[in-house]
C-alpha cells in the first residue's frame, strides 16, 4: 500500500510550493491525481513507460485502453504528434485550453504503453490552473485517465478519487469540485470527416460550426452495445461509469417518462428493493416514492453534466439496489450526458 498525501490547493491561484511537491512526484515516476475542468485525472510522466504502467495498475485498467496526454502549452503538440492537419490547428486555436481531446498521429518520442499500443496519440490542454501549473512545473507532458477505478463513475470531487484510489497513488491535489463534470470530447482527426469517438465538454454543435462536417462514432450514440473495432477507440468497448446498483434509463417524451418511472419505482419497491430515482428539477415533485435526486434542470444541461457522476456515487453510498434515470434530450451537452447514462445503465433502456 502507498502513502497517499492529500494536498489542498487553491483553484484559481495554486500555491507554487504545493505544486512543486506534486511535480517532484511526477518527475520521479510517481502518480498524482489532479483536477481538470472536466473530471479529476490520474497523472504520470507521459514519456516514462514505467510510470505510465503504474497508472494502469492503480486503476486496474485494461492495458489496451490508451491514455490522454495533457500539455500546458499549445506548441507542445508538435513534439508529441506529427502530420497535424489544418483542421486540427484551427481546433487547437479555438478550443484549447478546454475539454477537447484530439487523436493525432503519434511522434516517436511517445512510449507505446501510453497509447495502448496504437500509432495515434490523444492530446489535450486542460482549462484548469492547477492542472496547467502541475504540467508546467513537472516540465513534461502528463498522461492522465480519469482518476477512478476502471469501470466506476469518473471523479468530480477529490473525495471520489480517494474512495477509489486511496493507498494506490502517491498524492492528490484537491481543488474542490470540477466545473464541467463529464469528460472531454475525444475527436479523431485521422479520418475524414473528423469523428467524435466520445461526446464530451465541447459539443457536436460547437465542432460542426467550425469544421462544417463531423461524424459521430455509432457507439457514442448507441442504444445498445455495438461491436467496436480494436484500432479506433479501444476505451469504448469496456464497461463504464457503472454504479454498483442495477440501473435503468427511461427515454421518451417527458410525460410518458414520468408515468413509466413511477410505475417501475412502485413495482420494485413493492418487490422489496431500495430504489433511487434520477429526476430533473422539472419532474422532481412528480415522484413520492424512493430516493429522489435531481440531476439539474432540463433547460440547463450543463448543470446535469456537473451533477451526474456525483449522484451515481451518492446513490451507491446510500445502498440503493436499483437506479431509475430519466432520459434527456441529446442536444448540446445532452449528447455526452445520455452517452454516460446509457453506459452506466449497461444499455438497460426502456423507450416509452
Ligand atoms: O476529460 C477527460 O478527458 C479526462 C481528464 C482527466 O482529462 N480524462 C479521461 O481519460 O477521461 P480516460 O482515460 O478516462 O478516457 C480517455 C478516452 C478513452 O475512451 C480512450 O479509449 C480514448 O480516450 N483514447 C485515448 N487515446 C486514444 C487514441 N490514441 N485513439 C483513440 N481513442 C483514444
Ligand atoms: Mg475514464
Coordinates of C-alpha atoms and ligand atoms in Angstrom, one line a residue:
X1 CA 0.0 0.0 0.0
X2 CA 1.2 3.5 -0.8
X3 CA 1.1 6.5 1.4
X4 CA -1.3 8.9 -0.3
X5 CA -0.7 12.5 0.6
X6 CA -3.6 14.9 0.2
X7 CA -2.7 18.4 -0.8
X8 CA -5.4 21.1 -0.7
X9 CA -4.6 23.7 -3.2
X10 CA -6.2 27.0 -4.4
X11 CA -8.2 26.5 -7.6
X12 CA -7.5 30.0 -9.0
X13 CA -4.0 30.6 -7.6
X14 CA -2.4 27.3 -6.9
X15 CA 0.4 27.7 -4.3
X16 CA 3.8 27.2 -6.0
X17 CA 5.2 25.2 -3.1
X18 CA 2.4 22.7 -3.2
X19 CA 2.6 22.3 -6.9
X20 CA 6.3 21.7 -6.6
X21 CA 5.7 18.8 -4.2
X22 CA 3.3 17.2 -6.7
X23 CA 5.5 17.9 -9.7
X24 CA 8.5 16.3 -8.0
X25 CA 6.5 13.1 -7.5
X26 CA 5.6 13.1 -11.3
X27 CA 9.3 13.6 -12.2
X28 CA 10.3 10.7 -10.0
X29 CA 7.9 8.4 -11.8
X30 CA 5.0 8.6 -9.3
X31 CA 1.3 9.0 -9.5
X32 CA -0.6 12.3 -8.7
X33 CA -4.3 12.8 -9.1
X34 CA -5.2 16.4 -10.0
X35 CA -8.3 18.4 -11.0
X36 CA -9.1 19.4 -14.6
X37 CA -12.1 21.4 -15.8
X38 CA -13.9 18.1 -16.7
X39 CA -13.1 15.4 -14.0
X40 CA -10.1 14.6 -11.8
X41 CA -7.2 12.9 -13.7
X42 CA -4.6 10.4 -12.5
X43 CA -1.3 11.7 -13.8
X44 CA 2.1 10.3 -14.5
X45 CA 5.0 11.3 -16.7
X46 CA 3.7 10.5 -20.2
X47 CA 7.2 9.9 -21.5
X48 CA 8.2 7.4 -18.8
X49 CA 6.8 4.0 -19.7
X50 CA 7.3 2.6 -16.2
X51 CA 5.4 5.5 -14.7
X52 CA 2.5 5.0 -17.2
X53 CA 2.4 1.3 -16.4
X54 CA 1.7 2.3 -12.8
X55 CA -1.4 4.2 -13.9
X56 CA -2.8 1.0 -15.5
X57 CA -2.0 -0.9 -12.3
X58 CA -3.5 1.6 -9.9
X59 CA -6.7 1.9 -11.9
X60 CA -6.9 -1.8 -12.8
X61 CA -7.3 -0.5 -16.4
X62 CA -7.0 -2.9 -19.3
X63 CA -3.6 -2.4 -21.0
X64 CA -5.1 -1.8 -24.5
X65 CA -7.1 1.3 -23.4
X66 CA -4.9 4.3 -24.3
X67 CA -4.4 7.3 -22.1
X68 CA -4.9 11.0 -22.9
X69 CA -1.7 13.1 -22.7
X70 CA -2.1 16.6 -21.2
X71 CA 0.0 19.6 -22.1
X72 CA 0.3 23.2 -20.8
X73 CA 1.4 25.0 -24.0
X74 CA -0.2 24.6 -27.4
X75 CA 3.2 24.4 -29.1
X76 CA 4.0 21.1 -27.3
X77 CA 1.5 19.3 -29.5
X78 CA 4.2 19.4 -32.2
X79 CA 6.6 17.3 -30.1
X80 CA 4.1 14.6 -29.4
X81 CA 2.2 14.4 -32.7
X82 CA 3.1 14.5 -36.4
X83 CA 1.2 15.3 -39.6
X84 CA -1.3 17.6 -37.8
X85 CA -4.0 18.6 -40.3
X86 CA -5.0 22.2 -40.8
X87 CA -8.4 21.4 -39.2
X88 CA -6.5 20.3 -36.1
X89 CA -4.6 23.6 -35.8
X90 CA -7.9 25.5 -36.2
X91 CA -9.5 23.5 -33.4
X92 CA -6.5 24.0 -31.1
X93 CA -6.7 27.7 -31.7
X94 CA -10.3 27.9 -30.8
X95 CA -10.9 25.2 -28.1
X96 CA -7.6 24.9 -26.2
X97 CA -7.3 25.1 -23.3
X98 CA -10.6 23.2 -23.0
X99 CA -12.4 19.9 -23.0
X100 CA -11.4 18.8 -26.5
X101 CA -9.0 15.8 -26.9
X102 CA -7.6 15.3 -30.4
X103 CA -6.5 11.9 -31.7
X104 CA -3.4 12.5 -33.9
X105 CA -0.5 10.5 -35.3
X106 CA 2.0 9.9 -32.5
X107 CA 5.6 11.1 -32.8
X108 CA 8.4 8.6 -32.0
X109 CA 9.1 10.1 -28.5
X110 CA 5.8 8.7 -27.3
X111 CA 6.0 5.3 -25.5
X112 CA 3.7 2.7 -26.8
X113 CA 2.4 1.9 -23.4
X114 CA 0.9 5.5 -23.3
X115 CA -1.0 4.9 -26.5
X116 CA -2.1 1.4 -25.6
X117 CA -0.1 0.1 -28.5
X118 CA -1.7 2.4 -31.1
X119 CA 0.3 4.6 -33.5
X120 CA -2.0 7.5 -32.6
X121 CA -2.0 9.7 -29.5
X122 CA -4.8 11.5 -27.8
X123 CA -3.8 15.0 -26.6
X124 CA -5.5 17.9 -24.8
X125 CA -4.7 21.1 -23.0
X126 CA -6.9 21.3 -19.9
X127 CA -8.5 24.6 -18.8
X128 CA -7.7 24.5 -15.1
X129 CA -5.0 26.5 -13.3
X130 CA -3.9 23.5 -11.1
X131 CA -3.5 21.1 -14.0
X132 CA -1.6 23.7 -16.0
X133 CA 0.7 24.6 -13.1
X134 CA 1.4 20.9 -12.4
X135 CA 2.3 20.2 -16.1
X136 CA 4.5 23.3 -16.3
X137 CA 6.3 22.6 -13.1
X138 CA 6.8 18.9 -14.0
X139 CA 8.4 20.1 -17.2
X140 CA 6.9 17.2 -19.2
X141 CA 3.6 16.1 -20.7
X142 CA 1.3 14.3 -18.2
X143 CA -0.6 11.1 -19.1
X144 CA -3.9 11.1 -17.2
X145 CA -7.0 9.0 -17.5
X146 CA -9.9 9.8 -15.2
X147 CA -8.9 9.1 -11.6
X148 CA -11.4 6.3 -10.8
X149 CA -11.0 2.6 -10.7
X150 CA -11.7 1.2 -14.2
X151 CA -15.4 0.9 -14.8
X152 CA -16.5 3.3 -12.0
X153 CA -18.1 6.7 -12.4
X154 CA -15.5 9.4 -13.1
X155 CA -14.5 11.6 -10.1
X156 CA -15.7 15.2 -9.9
X157 CA -14.5 15.6 -6.3
X158 CA -11.3 14.7 -4.6
X159 CA -13.3 12.5 -2.2
X160 CA -14.4 10.3 -5.2
X161 CA -10.7 9.8 -6.1
X162 CA -9.9 8.8 -2.5
X163 CA -12.8 6.4 -2.4
X164 CA -11.3 4.5 -5.3
X165 CA -7.6 5.1 -5.1
X166 CA -6.5 5.9 -1.5
X167 CA -3.4 3.8 -0.8
X168 CA -2.9 3.2 -4.5
X169 CA -1.4 6.6 -5.6
X170 CA 1.2 8.9 -4.2
X171 CA -0.7 12.2 -3.9
X172 CA -3.8 14.1 -4.8
X173 CA -4.1 17.8 -5.4
X174 CA -7.6 18.8 -4.1
X175 CA -9.0 22.0 -5.5
X176 CA -12.7 21.2 -4.9
X177 CA -15.4 20.2 -7.5
X178 CA -14.6 20.2 -11.2
X179 CA -16.6 22.6 -13.4
X180 CA -17.9 20.5 -16.3
X181 CA -18.5 17.1 -14.7
X182 CA -18.3 14.9 -17.8
X183 CA -15.0 14.2 -19.6
X184 CA -13.6 15.8 -22.7
X185 CA -14.8 15.2 -26.2
X186 CA -12.5 12.8 -28.0
X187 CA -12.2 13.7 -31.7
X188 CA -10.4 11.5 -34.2
X189 CA -8.6 13.7 -36.8
X190 CA -7.0 10.7 -38.6
X191 CA -10.2 10.2 -40.6
X192 CA -12.2 12.4 -43.0
X193 CA -14.5 13.9 -41.9
X194 CA -13.3 14.0 -38.3
X195 CA -15.2 11.7 -36.0
X196 CA -16.3 12.1 -32.4
X197 CA -15.3 8.9 -30.6
X198 CA -16.6 10.1 -27.2
X199 CA -19.0 13.1 -26.8
X200 CA -18.0 15.4 -24.0
X201 CA -17.5 19.0 -22.9
X202 CA -17.1 20.5 -26.4
X203 CA -20.3 19.7 -28.2
X204 CA -21.1 18.3 -31.6
X205 CA -22.7 21.6 -32.4
X206 CA -19.6 23.5 -31.5
X207 CA -17.4 21.3 -33.7
X208 CA -19.8 21.3 -36.6
X209 CA -19.8 25.1 -36.6
X210 CA -16.0 25.1 -37.0
X211 CA -15.4 22.1 -39.2
X212 CA -18.5 22.0 -41.3
X213 CA -18.7 18.3 -41.3
X214 CA -18.2 16.0 -38.3
X215 CA -19.3 12.4 -37.8
X216 CA -20.2 10.6 -34.6
X217 CA -19.0 7.1 -34.0
X218 CA -22.1 4.8 -33.9
X219 CA -21.0 3.5 -30.4
X220 CA -21.2 7.1 -29.0
X221 CA -24.9 7.4 -29.7
X222 CA -25.8 3.7 -29.5
X223 CA -28.8 2.5 -27.5
X224 CA -27.4 -1.0 -27.3
X225 CA -23.9 -2.4 -27.2
X226 CA -22.1 -2.2 -30.6
X227 CA -19.1 -4.1 -31.8
X228 CA -16.0 -1.9 -31.6
X229 CA -13.0 -2.3 -34.0
X230 CA -10.0 -2.6 -31.8
X231 CA -8.0 0.1 -33.6
X232 CA -10.3 3.0 -33.4
X233 CA -11.1 3.7 -29.8
X234 CA -10.4 0.8 -27.5
X235 CA -11.8 2.5 -24.5
X236 CA -15.4 2.4 -25.8
X237 CA -15.7 -1.3 -25.5
X238 CA -15.3 -1.5 -21.8
X239 CA -17.9 -1.3 -19.1
X240 CA -18.1 2.3 -17.9
X241 CA -19.3 4.7 -15.3
X242 CA -21.2 1.8 -13.6
X243 CA -22.7 2.3 -10.2
X244 CA -22.8 -0.8 -8.0
X245 CA -26.7 -0.7 -8.2
X246 CA -28.6 -2.0 -11.3
X247 CA -29.6 0.9 -13.4
X248 CA -32.4 1.6 -16.0
X249 CA -32.9 4.6 -18.2
X250 CA -36.4 5.6 -19.4
X251 CA -36.4 7.5 -22.6
X252 CA -39.2 9.3 -24.4
X253 CA -41.5 12.3 -24.0
X254 CA -41.3 13.7 -20.5
X255 CA -44.9 13.0 -19.5
X256 CA -44.7 9.3 -20.5
X257 CA -41.3 9.1 -18.9
X258 CA -42.6 10.3 -15.6
X259 CA -45.5 7.8 -15.7
X260 CA -43.2 4.9 -16.5
X261 CA -40.6 5.8 -13.8
X262 CA -43.4 6.0 -11.2
X263 CA -44.8 2.6 -12.3
X264 CA -41.3 1.0 -12.2
X265 CA -40.4 2.5 -8.9
X266 CA -43.7 1.3 -7.3
X267 CA -43.2 -2.2 -8.7
X268 CA -39.6 -2.6 -7.5
X269 CA -40.3 -1.0 -4.1
X270 CA -43.2 -3.4 -3.6
X271 CA -40.8 -6.2 -4.5
X272 CA -38.6 -5.1 -1.6
X273 CA -35.9 -3.2 -3.5
X274 CA -34.4 0.1 -2.4
X275 CA -34.9 2.4 -5.4
X276 CA -33.2 5.7 -6.4
X277 CA -34.7 8.0 -9.0
X278 CA -32.6 10.4 -11.1
X279 CA -35.1 13.1 -12.0
X280 CA -34.8 16.7 -13.1
X281 CA -35.8 20.0 -11.4
X282 CA -38.9 20.0 -13.6
X283 CA -40.1 16.5 -12.7
X284 CA -38.8 16.0 -9.1
X285 CA -42.2 16.8 -7.5
X286 CA -43.9 14.1 -9.6
X287 CA -42.3 11.3 -7.5
X288 CA -43.3 10.4 -4.0
X289 CA -41.6 7.0 -3.8
X290 CA -37.9 6.0 -3.5
X291 CA -34.9 8.3 -3.0
X292 CA -35.4 11.1 -5.5
X293 CA -32.5 13.3 -6.7
X294 CA -32.5 16.0 -9.3
X295 CA -29.7 15.9 -11.9
X296 CA -30.4 19.6 -12.7
X297 CA -32.7 21.5 -15.0
X298 CA -33.8 20.3 -18.4
X299 CA -33.1 23.8 -19.6
X300 CA -29.6 23.7 -18.3
X301 CA -27.9 20.5 -19.4
X302 CA -24.6 21.9 -18.1
X303 CA -25.9 21.6 -14.6
X304 CA -26.9 18.0 -15.3
X305 CA -23.5 17.2 -16.6
X306 CA -21.9 18.7 -13.5
X307 CA -24.0 16.5 -11.1
X308 CA -24.3 13.2 -12.9
X309 CA -21.3 11.2 -11.7
X310 CA -21.6 12.6 -8.1
X311 CA -25.2 11.4 -7.9
X312 CA -24.4 7.9 -9.1
X313 CA -21.8 7.7 -6.3
X314 CA -24.2 9.1 -3.8
X315 CA -26.9 6.6 -4.6
X316 CA -24.4 3.8 -4.3
X317 CA -23.3 5.1 -0.9
X318 CA -27.0 5.2 0.2
X319 CA -27.1 1.5 -0.7
X320 CA -29.9 1.5 -3.4
X321 CA -30.4 -1.7 -5.3
X322 CA -31.8 0.0 -8.4
X323 CA -31.4 3.4 -10.0
X324 CA -34.1 4.6 -12.5
X325 CA -33.0 7.6 -14.5
X326 CA -35.0 9.9 -16.8
X327 CA -33.6 10.2 -20.3
X328 CA -32.8 13.7 -21.5
X329 CA -32.6 15.5 -24.9
X330 CA -29.4 14.8 -26.8
X331 CA -28.7 18.3 -27.9
X332 CA -25.5 20.1 -26.8
X333 CA -24.2 18.6 -23.5
X334 CA -27.1 16.3 -23.5
X335 CA -25.3 14.0 -26.0
X336 CA -22.5 13.4 -23.6
X337 CA -24.9 13.1 -20.6
X338 CA -27.0 10.5 -22.5
X339 CA -23.9 8.6 -23.6
X340 CA -22.8 8.3 -19.9
X341 CA -26.3 7.4 -18.6
X342 CA -26.8 4.7 -21.1
X343 CA -23.4 3.2 -20.5
X344 CA -23.8 3.5 -16.7
X345 CA -27.1 1.5 -17.2
X346 CA -25.3 -1.1 -19.4
X347 CA -27.8 -0.1 -22.0
X348 CA -30.8 -1.2 -19.9
X349 CA -33.0 1.3 -21.8
X350 CA -36.8 1.5 -21.8
X351 CA -38.4 3.5 -24.6
X352 CA -41.9 4.9 -23.9
Ligands
LIG1 O1 -11.7 14.9 -19.6 C1 -11.0 14.0 -19.8 O2 -10.7 13.6 -21.0 C2 -10.3 13.3 -18.6 C3 -9.4 14.3 -17.9 C4 -8.6 13.7 -16.8 O3 -8.6 14.9 -18.9 N1 -9.6 12.1 -19.0 C5 -10.3 11.0 -19.4 O4 -9.4 9.9 -19.7 O5 -11.5 10.9 -19.5 P1 -9.9 8.4 -19.9 O6 -8.7 7.6 -19.9 O7 -10.9 8.1 -18.8 O8 -10.6 8.4 -21.3 C6 -9.8 8.5 -22.4 C7 -10.5 8.1 -23.6 C8 -10.8 6.6 -23.7 O9 -12.1 6.4 -24.2 C9 -9.7 6.2 -24.6 O10 -10.0 5.0 -25.3 C10 -9.6 7.3 -25.6 O11 -9.8 8.5 -24.8 N2 -8.3 7.4 -26.3 C11 -7.1 7.7 -25.7 N3 -6.1 7.6 -26.7 C12 -6.7 7.3 -27.8 C13 -6.3 7.0 -29.1 N4 -5.0 7.1 -29.5 N5 -7.2 6.7 -30.1 C14 -8.5 6.6 -29.8 N6 -9.0 6.8 -28.5 C15 -8.1 7.2 -27.6
LIG2 MG1 -12.3 7.2 -17.7

